[in-house]
Coordinates of C-alpha atoms and ligand atoms in Angstrom, one line a residue:
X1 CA 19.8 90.5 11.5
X2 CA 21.0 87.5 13.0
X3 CA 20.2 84.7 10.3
X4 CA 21.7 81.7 12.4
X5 CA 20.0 78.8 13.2
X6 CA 22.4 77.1 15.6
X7 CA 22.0 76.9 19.3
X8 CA 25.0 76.9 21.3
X9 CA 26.2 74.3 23.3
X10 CA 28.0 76.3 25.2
X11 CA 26.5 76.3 28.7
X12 CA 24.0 74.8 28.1
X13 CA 22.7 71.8 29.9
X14 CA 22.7 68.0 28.4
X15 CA 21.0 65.4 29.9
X16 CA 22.4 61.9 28.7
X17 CA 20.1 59.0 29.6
X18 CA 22.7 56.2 28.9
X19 CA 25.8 58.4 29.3
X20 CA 28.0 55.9 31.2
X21 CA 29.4 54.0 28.0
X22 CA 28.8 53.9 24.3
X23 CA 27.2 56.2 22.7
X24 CA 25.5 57.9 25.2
X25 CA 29.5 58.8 26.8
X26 CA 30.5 60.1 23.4
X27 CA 27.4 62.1 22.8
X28 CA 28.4 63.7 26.6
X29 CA 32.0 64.1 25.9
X30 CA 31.4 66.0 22.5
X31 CA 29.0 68.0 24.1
X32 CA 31.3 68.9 27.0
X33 CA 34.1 69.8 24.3
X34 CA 31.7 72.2 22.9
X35 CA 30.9 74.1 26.5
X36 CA 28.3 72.1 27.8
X37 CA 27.1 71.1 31.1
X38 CA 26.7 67.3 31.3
X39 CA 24.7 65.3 33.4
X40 CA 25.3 61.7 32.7
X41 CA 22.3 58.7 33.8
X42 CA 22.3 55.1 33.9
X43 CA 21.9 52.3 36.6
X44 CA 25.5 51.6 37.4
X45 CA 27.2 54.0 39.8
X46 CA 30.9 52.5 39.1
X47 CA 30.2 52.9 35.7
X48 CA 29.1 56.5 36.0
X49 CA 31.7 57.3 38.1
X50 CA 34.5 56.0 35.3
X51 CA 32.8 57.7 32.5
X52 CA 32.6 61.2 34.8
X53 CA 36.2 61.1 35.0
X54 CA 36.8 60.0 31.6
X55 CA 35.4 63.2 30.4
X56 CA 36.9 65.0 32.9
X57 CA 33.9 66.0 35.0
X58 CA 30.5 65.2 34.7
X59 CA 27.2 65.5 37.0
X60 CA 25.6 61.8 37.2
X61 CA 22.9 59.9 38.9
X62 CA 21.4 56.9 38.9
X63 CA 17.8 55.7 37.2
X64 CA 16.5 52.9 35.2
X65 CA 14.6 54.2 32.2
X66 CA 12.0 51.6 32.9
X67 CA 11.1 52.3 35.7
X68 CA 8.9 55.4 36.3
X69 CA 9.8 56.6 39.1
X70 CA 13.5 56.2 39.2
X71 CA 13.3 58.4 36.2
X72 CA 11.3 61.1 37.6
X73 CA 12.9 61.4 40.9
X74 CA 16.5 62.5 38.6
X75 CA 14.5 65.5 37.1
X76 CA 13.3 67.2 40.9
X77 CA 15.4 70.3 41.9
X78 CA 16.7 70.0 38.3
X79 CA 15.9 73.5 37.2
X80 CA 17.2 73.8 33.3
X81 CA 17.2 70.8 31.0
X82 CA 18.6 72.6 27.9
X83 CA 19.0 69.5 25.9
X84 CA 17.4 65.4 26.3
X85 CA 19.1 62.6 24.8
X86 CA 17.9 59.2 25.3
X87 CA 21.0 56.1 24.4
X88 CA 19.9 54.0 27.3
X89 CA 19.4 50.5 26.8
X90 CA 20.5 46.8 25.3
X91 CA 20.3 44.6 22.3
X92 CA 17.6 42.2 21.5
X93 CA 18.7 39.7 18.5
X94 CA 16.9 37.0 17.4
X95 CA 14.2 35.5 15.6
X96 CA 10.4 35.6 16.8
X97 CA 10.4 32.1 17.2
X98 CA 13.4 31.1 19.3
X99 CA 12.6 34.6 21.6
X100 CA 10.1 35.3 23.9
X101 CA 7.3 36.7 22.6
X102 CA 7.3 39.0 26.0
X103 CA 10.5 40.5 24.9
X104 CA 8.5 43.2 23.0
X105 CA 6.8 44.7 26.2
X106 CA 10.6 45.0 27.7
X107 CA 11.7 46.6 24.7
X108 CA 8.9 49.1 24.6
X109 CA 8.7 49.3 28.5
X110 CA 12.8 50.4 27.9
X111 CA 12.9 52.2 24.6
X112 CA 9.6 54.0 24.5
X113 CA 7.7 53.8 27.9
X114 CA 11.2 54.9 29.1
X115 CA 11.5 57.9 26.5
X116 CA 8.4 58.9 27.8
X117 CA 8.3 58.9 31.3
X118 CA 12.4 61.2 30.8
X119 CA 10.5 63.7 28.3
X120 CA 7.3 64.2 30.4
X121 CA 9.6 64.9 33.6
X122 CA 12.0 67.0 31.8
X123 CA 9.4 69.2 30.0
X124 CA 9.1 71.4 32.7
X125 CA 12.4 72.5 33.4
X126 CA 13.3 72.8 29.1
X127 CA 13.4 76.1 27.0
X128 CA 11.7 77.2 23.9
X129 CA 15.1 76.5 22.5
X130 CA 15.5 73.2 24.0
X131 CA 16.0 69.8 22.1
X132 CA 15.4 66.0 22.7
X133 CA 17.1 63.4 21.0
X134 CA 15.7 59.4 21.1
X135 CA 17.9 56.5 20.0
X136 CA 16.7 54.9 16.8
X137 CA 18.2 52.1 14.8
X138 CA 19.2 50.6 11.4
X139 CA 17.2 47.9 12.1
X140 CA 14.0 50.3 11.9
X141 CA 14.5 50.1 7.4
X142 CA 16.7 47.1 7.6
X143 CA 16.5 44.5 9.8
X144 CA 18.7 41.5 10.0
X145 CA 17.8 38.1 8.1
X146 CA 18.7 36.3 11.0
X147 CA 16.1 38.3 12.9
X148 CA 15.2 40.9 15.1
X149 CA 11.3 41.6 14.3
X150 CA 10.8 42.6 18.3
X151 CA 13.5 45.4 18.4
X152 CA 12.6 46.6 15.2
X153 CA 9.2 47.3 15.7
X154 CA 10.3 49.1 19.4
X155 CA 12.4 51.4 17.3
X156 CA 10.5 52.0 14.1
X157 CA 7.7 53.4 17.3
X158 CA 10.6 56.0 18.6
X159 CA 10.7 57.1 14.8
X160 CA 6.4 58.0 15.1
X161 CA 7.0 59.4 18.6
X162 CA 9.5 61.7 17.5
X163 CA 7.8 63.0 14.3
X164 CA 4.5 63.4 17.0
X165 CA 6.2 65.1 19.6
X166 CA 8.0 67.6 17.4
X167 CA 4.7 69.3 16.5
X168 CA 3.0 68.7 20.3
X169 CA 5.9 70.2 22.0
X170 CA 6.8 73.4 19.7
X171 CA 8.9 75.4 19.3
X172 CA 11.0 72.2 21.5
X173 CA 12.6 70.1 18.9
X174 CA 12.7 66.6 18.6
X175 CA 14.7 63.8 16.3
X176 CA 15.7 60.4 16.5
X177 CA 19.9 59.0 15.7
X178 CA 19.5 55.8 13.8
X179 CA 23.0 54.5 14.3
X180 CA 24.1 51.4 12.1
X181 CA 26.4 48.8 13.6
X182 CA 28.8 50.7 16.3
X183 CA 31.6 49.5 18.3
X184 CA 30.4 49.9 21.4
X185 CA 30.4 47.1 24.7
X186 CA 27.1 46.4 23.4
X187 CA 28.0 43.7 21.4
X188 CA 30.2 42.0 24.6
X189 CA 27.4 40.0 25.6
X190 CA 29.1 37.6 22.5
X191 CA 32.1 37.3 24.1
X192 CA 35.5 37.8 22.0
X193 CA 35.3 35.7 19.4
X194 CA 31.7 36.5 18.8
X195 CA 32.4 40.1 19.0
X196 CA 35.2 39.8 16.6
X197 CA 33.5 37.8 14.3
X198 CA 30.0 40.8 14.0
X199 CA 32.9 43.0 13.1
X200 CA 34.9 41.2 11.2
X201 CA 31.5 40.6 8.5
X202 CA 30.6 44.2 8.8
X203 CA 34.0 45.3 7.4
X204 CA 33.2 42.8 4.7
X205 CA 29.9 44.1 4.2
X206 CA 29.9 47.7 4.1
X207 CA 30.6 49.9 1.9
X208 CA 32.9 52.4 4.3
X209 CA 34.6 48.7 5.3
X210 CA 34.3 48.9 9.2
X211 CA 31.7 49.7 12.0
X212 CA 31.4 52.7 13.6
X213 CA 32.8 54.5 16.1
X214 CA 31.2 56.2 19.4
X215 CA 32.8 59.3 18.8
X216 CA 31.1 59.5 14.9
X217 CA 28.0 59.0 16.6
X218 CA 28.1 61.4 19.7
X219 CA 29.2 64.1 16.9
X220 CA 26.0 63.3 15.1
X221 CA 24.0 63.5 18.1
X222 CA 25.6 67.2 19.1
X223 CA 24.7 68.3 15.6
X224 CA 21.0 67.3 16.1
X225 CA 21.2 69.1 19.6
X226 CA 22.7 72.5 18.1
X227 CA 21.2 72.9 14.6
X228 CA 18.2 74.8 15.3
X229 CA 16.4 73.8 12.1
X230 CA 16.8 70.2 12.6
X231 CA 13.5 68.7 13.7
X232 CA 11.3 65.3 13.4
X233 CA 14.4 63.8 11.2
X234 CA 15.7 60.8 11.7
X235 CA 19.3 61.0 10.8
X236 CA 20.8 57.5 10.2
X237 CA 25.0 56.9 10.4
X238 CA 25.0 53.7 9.3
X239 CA 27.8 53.8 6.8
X240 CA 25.8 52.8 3.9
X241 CA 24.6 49.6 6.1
X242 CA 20.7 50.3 5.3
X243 CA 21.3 49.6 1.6
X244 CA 23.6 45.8 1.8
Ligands
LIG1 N1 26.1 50.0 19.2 C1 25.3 49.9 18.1 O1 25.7 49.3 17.1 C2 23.9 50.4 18.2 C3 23.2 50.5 17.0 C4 21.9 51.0 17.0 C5 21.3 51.4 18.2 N2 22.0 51.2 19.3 C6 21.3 51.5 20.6 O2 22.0 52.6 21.2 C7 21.8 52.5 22.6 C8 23.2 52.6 23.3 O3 24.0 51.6 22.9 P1 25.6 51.6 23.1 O4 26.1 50.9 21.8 O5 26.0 52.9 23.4 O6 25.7 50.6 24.3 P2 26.5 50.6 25.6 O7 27.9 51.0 25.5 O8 26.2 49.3 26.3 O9 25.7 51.8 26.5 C9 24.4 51.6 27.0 C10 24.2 52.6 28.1 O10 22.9 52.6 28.5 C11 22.8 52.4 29.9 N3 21.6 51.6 30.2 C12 21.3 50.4 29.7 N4 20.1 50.0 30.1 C13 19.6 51.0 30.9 C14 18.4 51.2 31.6 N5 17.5 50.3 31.6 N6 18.3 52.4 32.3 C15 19.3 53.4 32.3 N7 20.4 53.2 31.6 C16 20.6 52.0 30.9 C17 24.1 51.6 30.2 O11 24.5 51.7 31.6 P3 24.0 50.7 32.7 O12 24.0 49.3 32.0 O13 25.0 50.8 33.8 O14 22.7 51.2 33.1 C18 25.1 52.4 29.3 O15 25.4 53.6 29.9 C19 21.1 51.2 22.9 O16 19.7 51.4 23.1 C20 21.3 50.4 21.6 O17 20.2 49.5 21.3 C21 23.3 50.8 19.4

């Protein structure tokens, strides 16, 4: 009797929305290392290009979660999906009252409208033993005191679209990565010292002592992907950063 619950990676085929950097490229990468097919999506071609080569071979092509259509016409003539994971998209810091209150339907147009349109297209072309994995956030249990009230509430609705999918789309399984602060080129947009400085407090801060790395990440991702028995979870890698 075979009494495993993992699904290979091997050969099978992963679907990275948000695979040209980040988290998105390490998630790809450890996939590839454990047989996988990879087909790596964001809006940049240069930057898909890079990250192809990078992990030494990679399918890519170009879409804008946002934007419906760009994201359905990547799944025609795709035939197998095996495996869905969403990392595509940007940071929105702040408080409510210095952002635009608008900001919300960009976050939801990108995090969620996004994760939807991907997971309707893909459905077709997915296996019983397929997977989907939606980017989540710390920010969903604890969010910032200097404020980010818009991305939170965009993420904590990936968490209920997750747990809701997992039981329409059965025996497909669904969860949510709800990363922590991770070195990624995310965080450029504050320039060097900036940057240096969001570090420099985490290390203070958390109890492992430093962000996180892609790679920790991506590893956490193919573990969602290949466990058979893990479903509607949200797995957090924070380092301890939801509890300081
Ligand atoms: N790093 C962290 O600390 C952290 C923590 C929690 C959650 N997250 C979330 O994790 C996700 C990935 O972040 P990361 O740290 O890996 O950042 P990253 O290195 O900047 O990667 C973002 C990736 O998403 C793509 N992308 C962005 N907007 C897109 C869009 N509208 N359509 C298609 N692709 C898009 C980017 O490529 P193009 O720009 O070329 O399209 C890039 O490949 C983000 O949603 C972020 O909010 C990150």
């Amino acid at each position: 009797m075979d009494i495993s619950t993992q699904t290979p990676l091997n050969g099978a085929h992963v679907v990275v929305f948000g695979g040209s950097s980040g988290i998105g490229l390490a998630t790809a990468a450890a996939a590839k290392a454990k047989g996988a097919i990879v087909t790596l999506i964001g809006r940049t071609p240069a930057k898909l290009e890079a990250a192809a080569r990078t992990i030494g071979g990679a399918q890519t092509a170009i879409a804008d979660i946002a934007e419906r259509e760009s994201v359905e016409a990547v799944f025609n003539g795709m035939t197998r999906v095996d495996h869905l994971v969403i990392t595509a998209g940007g940071l929105h810091v702040g408080k409510l009252a210095d952002s635009d209150p608008d900001q919300l339907l960009v976050e939801i147009q990108q995090r969620i409208a996004g994760a939807v349109y991907a997971i309707k297209a893909a459905l077709p072309s997915m296996p019983p033993t397929g997977s989907i994995v939606l980017m989540g956030g710390q920010f969903s249990d604890r969010p910032p005191a200097n404020g980010a009230s818009i991305t939170a509430a965009a993420v904590r609705g990936i968490e209920a679209l997750a747990r809701s999918l997992a039981l329409e789309l059965k025996p497909i399984r669904v969860n949510v990565i709800a990363p922590g602060l991770i070195d990624t080129s995310l965080f450029d947009v504050f320039g060097p010292e900036g940057r240096a400085a969001i570090f420099a407090q985490a290390a203070e801060q958390l109890p492992v002592g430093r962000a996180g790395r892609a790679d920790e990440v991506g590893e956490a991702i193919t573990f969602l992907l290949s466990n058979g028995y893990m479903n509607a979870e949200v797995l957090h890698i924070d380092g301890g950063g939801r509890f300081v």
